[in-house]
Coordinates of C-alpha atoms and ligand atoms in Angstrom, one line a residue:
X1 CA -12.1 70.8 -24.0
X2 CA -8.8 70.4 -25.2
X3 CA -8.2 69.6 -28.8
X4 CA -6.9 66.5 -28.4
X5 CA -7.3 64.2 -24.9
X6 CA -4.7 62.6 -22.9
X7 CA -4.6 58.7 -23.5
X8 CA -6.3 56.3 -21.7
X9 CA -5.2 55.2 -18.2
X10 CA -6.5 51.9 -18.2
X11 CA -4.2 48.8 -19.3
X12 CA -5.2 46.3 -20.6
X13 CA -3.7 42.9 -19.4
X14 CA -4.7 40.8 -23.1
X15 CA -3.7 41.4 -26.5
X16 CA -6.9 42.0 -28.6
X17 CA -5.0 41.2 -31.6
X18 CA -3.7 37.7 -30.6
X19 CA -5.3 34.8 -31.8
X20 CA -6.9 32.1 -29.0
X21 CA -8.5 32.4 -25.6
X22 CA -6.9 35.4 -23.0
X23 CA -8.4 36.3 -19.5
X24 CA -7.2 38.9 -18.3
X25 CA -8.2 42.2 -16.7
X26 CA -8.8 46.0 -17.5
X27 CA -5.9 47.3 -15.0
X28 CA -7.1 51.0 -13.8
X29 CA -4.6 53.0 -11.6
X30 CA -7.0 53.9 -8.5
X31 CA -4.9 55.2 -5.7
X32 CA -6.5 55.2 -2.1
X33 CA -6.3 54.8 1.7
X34 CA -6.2 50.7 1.4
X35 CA -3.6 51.0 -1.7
X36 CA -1.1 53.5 -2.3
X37 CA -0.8 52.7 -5.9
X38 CA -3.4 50.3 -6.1
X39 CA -6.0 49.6 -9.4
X40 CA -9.6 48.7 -10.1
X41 CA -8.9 45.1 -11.9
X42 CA -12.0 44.5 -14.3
X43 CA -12.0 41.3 -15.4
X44 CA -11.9 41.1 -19.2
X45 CA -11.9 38.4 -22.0
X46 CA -11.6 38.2 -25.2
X47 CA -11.3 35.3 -27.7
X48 CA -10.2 35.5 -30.9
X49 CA -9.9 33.6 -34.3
X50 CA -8.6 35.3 -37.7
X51 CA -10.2 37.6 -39.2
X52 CA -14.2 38.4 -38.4
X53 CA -16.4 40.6 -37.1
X54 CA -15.6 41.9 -33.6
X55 CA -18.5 41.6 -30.5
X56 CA -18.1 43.1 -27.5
X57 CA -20.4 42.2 -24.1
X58 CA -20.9 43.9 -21.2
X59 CA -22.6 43.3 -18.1
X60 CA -23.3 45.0 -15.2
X61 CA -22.8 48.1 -16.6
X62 CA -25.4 48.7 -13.6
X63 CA -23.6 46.8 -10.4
X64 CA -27.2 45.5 -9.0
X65 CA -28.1 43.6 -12.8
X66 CA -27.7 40.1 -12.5
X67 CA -28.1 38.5 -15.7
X68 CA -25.8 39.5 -18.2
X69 CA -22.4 39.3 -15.6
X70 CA -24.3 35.4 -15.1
X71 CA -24.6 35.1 -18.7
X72 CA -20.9 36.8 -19.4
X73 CA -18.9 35.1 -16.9
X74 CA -20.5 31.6 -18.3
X75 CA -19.8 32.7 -21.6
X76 CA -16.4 33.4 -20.8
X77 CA -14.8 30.3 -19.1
X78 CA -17.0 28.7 -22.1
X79 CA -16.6 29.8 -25.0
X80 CA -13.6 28.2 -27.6
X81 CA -11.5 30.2 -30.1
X82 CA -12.1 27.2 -32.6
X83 CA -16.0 27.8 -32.2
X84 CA -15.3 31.5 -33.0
X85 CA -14.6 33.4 -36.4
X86 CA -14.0 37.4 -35.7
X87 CA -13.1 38.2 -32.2
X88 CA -15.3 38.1 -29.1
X89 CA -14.4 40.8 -26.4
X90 CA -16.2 40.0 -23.0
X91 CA -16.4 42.2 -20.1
X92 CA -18.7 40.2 -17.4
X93 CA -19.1 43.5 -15.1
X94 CA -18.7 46.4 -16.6
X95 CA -19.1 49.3 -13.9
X96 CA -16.7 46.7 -11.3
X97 CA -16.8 48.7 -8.2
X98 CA -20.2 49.0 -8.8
X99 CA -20.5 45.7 -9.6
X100 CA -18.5 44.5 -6.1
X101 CA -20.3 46.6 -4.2
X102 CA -23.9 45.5 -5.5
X103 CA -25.4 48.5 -6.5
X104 CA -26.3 50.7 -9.3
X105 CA -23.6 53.2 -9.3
X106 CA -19.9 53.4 -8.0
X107 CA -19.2 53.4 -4.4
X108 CA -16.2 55.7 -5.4
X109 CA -17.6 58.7 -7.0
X110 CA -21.2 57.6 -7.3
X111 CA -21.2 57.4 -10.6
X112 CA -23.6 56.3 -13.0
X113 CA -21.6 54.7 -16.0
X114 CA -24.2 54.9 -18.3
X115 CA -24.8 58.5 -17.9
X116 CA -21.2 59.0 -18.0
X117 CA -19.9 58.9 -21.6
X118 CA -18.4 60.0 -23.4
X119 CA -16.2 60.0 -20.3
X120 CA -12.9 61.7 -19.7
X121 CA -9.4 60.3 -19.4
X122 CA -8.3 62.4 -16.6
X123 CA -11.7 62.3 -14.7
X124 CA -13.6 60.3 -12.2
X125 CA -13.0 56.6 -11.9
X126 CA -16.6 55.9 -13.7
X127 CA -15.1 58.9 -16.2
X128 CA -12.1 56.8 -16.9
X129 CA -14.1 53.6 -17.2
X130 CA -16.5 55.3 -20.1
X131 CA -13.6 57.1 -22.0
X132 CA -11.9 53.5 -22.3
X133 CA -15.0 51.8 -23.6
X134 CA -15.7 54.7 -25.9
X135 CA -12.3 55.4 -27.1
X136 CA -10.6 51.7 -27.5
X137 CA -13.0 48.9 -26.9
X138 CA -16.3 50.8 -29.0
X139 CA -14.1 51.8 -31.8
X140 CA -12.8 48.1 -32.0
X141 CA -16.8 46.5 -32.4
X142 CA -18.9 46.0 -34.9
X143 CA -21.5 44.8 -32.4
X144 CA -22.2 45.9 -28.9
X145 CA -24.6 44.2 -27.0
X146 CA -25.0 45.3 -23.4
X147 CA -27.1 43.5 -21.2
X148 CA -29.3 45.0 -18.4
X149 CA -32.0 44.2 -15.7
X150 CA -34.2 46.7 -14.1
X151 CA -31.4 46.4 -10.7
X152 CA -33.0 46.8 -7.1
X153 CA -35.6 49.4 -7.9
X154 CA -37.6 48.0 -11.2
X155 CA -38.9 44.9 -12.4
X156 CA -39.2 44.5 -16.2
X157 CA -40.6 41.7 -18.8
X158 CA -38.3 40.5 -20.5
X159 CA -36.9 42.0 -23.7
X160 CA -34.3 42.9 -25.7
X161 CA -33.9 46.5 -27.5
X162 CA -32.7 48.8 -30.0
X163 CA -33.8 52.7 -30.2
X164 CA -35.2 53.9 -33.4
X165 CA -32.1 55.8 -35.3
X166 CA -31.6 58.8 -37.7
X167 CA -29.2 56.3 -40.2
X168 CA -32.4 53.4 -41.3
X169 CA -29.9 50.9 -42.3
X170 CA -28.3 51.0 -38.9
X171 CA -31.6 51.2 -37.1
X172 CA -32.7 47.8 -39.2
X173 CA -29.1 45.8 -38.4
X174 CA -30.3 46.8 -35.0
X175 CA -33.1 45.7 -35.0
X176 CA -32.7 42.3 -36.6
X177 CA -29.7 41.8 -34.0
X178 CA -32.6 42.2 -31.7
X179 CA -34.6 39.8 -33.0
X180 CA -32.0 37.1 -33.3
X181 CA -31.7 37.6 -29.8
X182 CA -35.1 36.0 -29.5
X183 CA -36.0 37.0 -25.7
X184 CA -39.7 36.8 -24.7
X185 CA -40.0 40.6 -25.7
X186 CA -38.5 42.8 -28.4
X187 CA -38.7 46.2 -27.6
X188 CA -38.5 49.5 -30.0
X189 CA -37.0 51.7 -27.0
X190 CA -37.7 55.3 -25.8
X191 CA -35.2 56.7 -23.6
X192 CA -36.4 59.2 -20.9
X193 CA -32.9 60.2 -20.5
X194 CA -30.4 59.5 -23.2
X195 CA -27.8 61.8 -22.9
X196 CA -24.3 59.9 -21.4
X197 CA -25.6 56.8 -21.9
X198 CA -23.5 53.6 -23.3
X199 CA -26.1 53.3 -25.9
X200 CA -25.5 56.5 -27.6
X201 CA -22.3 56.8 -27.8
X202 CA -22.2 53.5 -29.4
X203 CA -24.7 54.4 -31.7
X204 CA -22.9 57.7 -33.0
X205 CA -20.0 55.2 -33.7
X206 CA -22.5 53.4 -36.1
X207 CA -22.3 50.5 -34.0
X208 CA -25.3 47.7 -33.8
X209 CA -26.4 47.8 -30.4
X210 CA -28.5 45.5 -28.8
X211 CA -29.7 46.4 -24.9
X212 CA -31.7 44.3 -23.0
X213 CA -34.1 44.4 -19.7
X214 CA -34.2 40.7 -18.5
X215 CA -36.3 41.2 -15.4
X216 CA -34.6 43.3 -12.0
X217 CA -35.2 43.2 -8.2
X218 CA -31.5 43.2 -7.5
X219 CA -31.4 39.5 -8.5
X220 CA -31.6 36.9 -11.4
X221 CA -34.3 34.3 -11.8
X222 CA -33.6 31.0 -13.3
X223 CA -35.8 32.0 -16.5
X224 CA -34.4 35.3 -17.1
X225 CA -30.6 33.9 -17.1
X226 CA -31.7 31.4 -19.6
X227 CA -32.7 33.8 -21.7
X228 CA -29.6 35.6 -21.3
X229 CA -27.2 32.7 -22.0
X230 CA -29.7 32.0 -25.0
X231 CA -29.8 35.7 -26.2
X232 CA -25.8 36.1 -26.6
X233 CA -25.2 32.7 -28.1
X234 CA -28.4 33.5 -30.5
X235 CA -26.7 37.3 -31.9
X236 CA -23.0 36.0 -32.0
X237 CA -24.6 33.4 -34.4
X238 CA -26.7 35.9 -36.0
X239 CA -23.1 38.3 -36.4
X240 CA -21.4 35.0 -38.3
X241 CA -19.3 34.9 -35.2
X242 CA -20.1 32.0 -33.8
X243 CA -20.8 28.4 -35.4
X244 CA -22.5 25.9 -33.9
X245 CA -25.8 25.5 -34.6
X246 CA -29.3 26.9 -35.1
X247 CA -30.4 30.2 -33.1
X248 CA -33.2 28.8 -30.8
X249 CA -36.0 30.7 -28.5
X250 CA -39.0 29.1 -26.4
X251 CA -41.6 31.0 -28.4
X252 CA -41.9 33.6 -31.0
X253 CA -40.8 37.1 -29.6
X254 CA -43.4 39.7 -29.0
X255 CA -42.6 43.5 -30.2
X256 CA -43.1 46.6 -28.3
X257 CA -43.0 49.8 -28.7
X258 CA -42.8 53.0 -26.9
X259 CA -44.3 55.4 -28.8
X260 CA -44.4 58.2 -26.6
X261 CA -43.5 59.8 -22.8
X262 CA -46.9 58.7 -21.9
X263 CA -45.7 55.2 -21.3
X264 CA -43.9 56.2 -18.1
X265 CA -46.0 57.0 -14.7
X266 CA -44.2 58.9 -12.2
X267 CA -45.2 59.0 -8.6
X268 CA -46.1 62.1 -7.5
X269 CA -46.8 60.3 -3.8
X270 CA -44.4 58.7 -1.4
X271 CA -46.2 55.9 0.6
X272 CA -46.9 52.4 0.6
X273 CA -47.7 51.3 -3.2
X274 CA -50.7 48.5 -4.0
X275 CA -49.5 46.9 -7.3
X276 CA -53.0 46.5 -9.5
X277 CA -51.6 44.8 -12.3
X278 CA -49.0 42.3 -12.7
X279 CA -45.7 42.2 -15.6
X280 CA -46.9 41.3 -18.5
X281 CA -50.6 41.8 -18.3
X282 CA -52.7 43.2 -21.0
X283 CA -53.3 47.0 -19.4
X284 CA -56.3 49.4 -21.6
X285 CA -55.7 53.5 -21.3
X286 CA -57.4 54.3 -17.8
X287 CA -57.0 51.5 -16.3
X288 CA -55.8 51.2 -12.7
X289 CA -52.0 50.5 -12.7
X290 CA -51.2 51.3 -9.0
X291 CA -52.3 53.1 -5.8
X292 CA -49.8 55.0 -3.6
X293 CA -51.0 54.9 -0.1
X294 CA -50.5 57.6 2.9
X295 CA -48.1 56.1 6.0
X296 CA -48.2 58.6 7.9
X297 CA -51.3 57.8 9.4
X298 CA -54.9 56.2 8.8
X299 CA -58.0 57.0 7.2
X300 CA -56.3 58.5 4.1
X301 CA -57.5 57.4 0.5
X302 CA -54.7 56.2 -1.7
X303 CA -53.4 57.8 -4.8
X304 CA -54.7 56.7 -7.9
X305 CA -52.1 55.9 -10.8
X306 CA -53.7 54.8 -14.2
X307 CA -52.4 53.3 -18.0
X308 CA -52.4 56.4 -20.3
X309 CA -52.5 54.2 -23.2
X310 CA -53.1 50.5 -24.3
X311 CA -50.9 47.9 -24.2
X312 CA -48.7 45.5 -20.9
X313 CA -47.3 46.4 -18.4
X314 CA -43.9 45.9 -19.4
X315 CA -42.1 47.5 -16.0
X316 CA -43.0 48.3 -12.7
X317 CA -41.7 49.4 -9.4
X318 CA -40.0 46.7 -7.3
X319 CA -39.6 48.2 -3.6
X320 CA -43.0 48.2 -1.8
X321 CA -42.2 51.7 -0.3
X322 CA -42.1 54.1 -3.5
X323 CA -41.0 58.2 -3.4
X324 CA -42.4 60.9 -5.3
X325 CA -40.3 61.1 -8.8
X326 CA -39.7 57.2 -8.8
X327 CA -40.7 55.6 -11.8
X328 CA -44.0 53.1 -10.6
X329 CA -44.9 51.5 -14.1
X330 CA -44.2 51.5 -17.9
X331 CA -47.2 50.4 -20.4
X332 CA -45.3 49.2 -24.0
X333 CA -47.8 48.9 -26.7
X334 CA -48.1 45.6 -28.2
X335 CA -46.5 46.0 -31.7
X336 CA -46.7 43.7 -34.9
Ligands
ZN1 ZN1 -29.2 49.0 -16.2

């Protein structure tokens, strides 16, 4: 690593020090076959009024999630610099050429954003994309919320989410972020695989981070973009950003936890899979979560998947046809 890295190559077309409403884009130099010196041109916006804390939004950091860019892109053409007292940064879609494209990772270099920070200034597209957020746009928040669905492949209840943290205090601002959000579900999150993620890098910047999962299958439902739109308005509130009224949710939020791995099940089978519970459904350790059927041919028992623990089902597999190492289910234990 050098000792110091080149800057970033994205420009920004706003001013995040100017007062009022600016839409504008993240302009990133992306020479190709179709545009000599053409750019990927993520939208951005950002609305601002004096002094105040600083939120920044993302979407789509997954290109296949759904809610947030809904919830983002509403917010955006929505939101007023007199209702506003801080700064509100707004990017709808965060991974765009993922995002354009419709699926999880970049068409360009296949790249996962959030297992790509910290990023590099001089690498991949989805490189340059995370060095930006990590080295200009992080560094400017005091909040970071990010908002996620389970994309084409997972189907989650839905919750937002903070990770239990070394620093206490920053873990509890975290965590009451997360409550404000007031979805359905508040989740204390495990990560199976934390290491380039959006989440952590935000968090090493002493950031309060709030993730969500608002559902998945490549789509967004009615209920689960309610609870999106509701959710942001709910922690800019929360933050003292934003004025206008009383934080509001449906019904008291449940809590989760993850307390261990053995809340994941993994297939071990490729096949056909028989869902044997539902989202949401109270699950008790040994019950039957799944079978994994044979295709190749007939007369073949199916694969047995069960709950290792008590609790929901809080995730689950959303293709019928599943692989071996595909994550089939996630059991959160119902917290206090
Ligand atoms: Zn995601």
């Amino acid at each position: 690593m050098p000792a110091t890295l080149a800057p970033s190559p994205v420009a920004p077309t706003v001013d995040f020090e100017r007062d009022g409403v600016q839409h504008g884009f993240l302009r990133l130099p992306y020479s190709r076959d179709d545009s000599a010196w053409g750019s990927v041109m993520t939208p951005v916006t950002v609305v601002r009024n004096g002094s105040g804390p600083t939120a920044l939004l993302t979407g789509a950091n997954h290109g296949d999630e759904y809610e947030g860019a809904v919830a983002l892109f509403d917010l955006a053409q929505s939101l007023t610099a007199d209702r506003v007292a801080g700064r509100v940064i707004i990017v709808p879609a965060m991974n765009y050429p993922a995002f354009q494209a419709g699926t999880r990772t970049s068409p360009i270099d296949r790249g996962n954003l959030n297992r790509s920070f910290p990023g590099r200034p001089d690498g991949t597209v989805t490189q340059k994309i995370a060095d930006y957020f990590n080295r200009v746009l992080l560094p400017m928040a005091d909040l970071v919320m990010d908002i996620h669905s389970g994309g084409r492949t997972l189907d989650f209840v839905p919750f937002a989410a903070a990770h239990i943290l070394p620093d206490k205090d920053q873990e509890a601002r975290c965590f009451a972020a997360v409550a404000a959000f007031a979805a359905p579900y508040s989740m204390r999150m495990l990560e199976i695989d934390a290491v380039g993620m959006y989440d952590t890098a935000a968090e090493e910047q002493g950031k309060i981070f709030v993730t969500t999962e608002l559902g998945g299958g490549g789509t967004g439902r009615a209920e689960t973009i309610a609870i999106a739109k509701r959710g942001v308005r709910n922690v800019l509130r929360h933050a003292g950003i934003l004025a206008d009224g009383e934080a509001v949710a449906e019904a008291p939020s449940r809590w989760l936890d993850m307390p261990s791995a053995d809340c994941f099940r993994f297939a071990e089978d490729s096949g056909l899979i028989e869902a044997c519970v539902d989202l949401g459904q109270p699950v008790r350790a040994g019950d039957l979560l799944a079978r994994i059927h044979p295709i190749g041919r007939t007369g073949l028992a199916p694969a047995e998947y069960r709950a290792a623990l008590d609790g929901i089902l809080a995730a689950r597999h959303f293709p019928g046809l599943v692989k071996a190492g595909d994550c089939i289910a996630v059991v959160g234990t119902v917290g206090d």
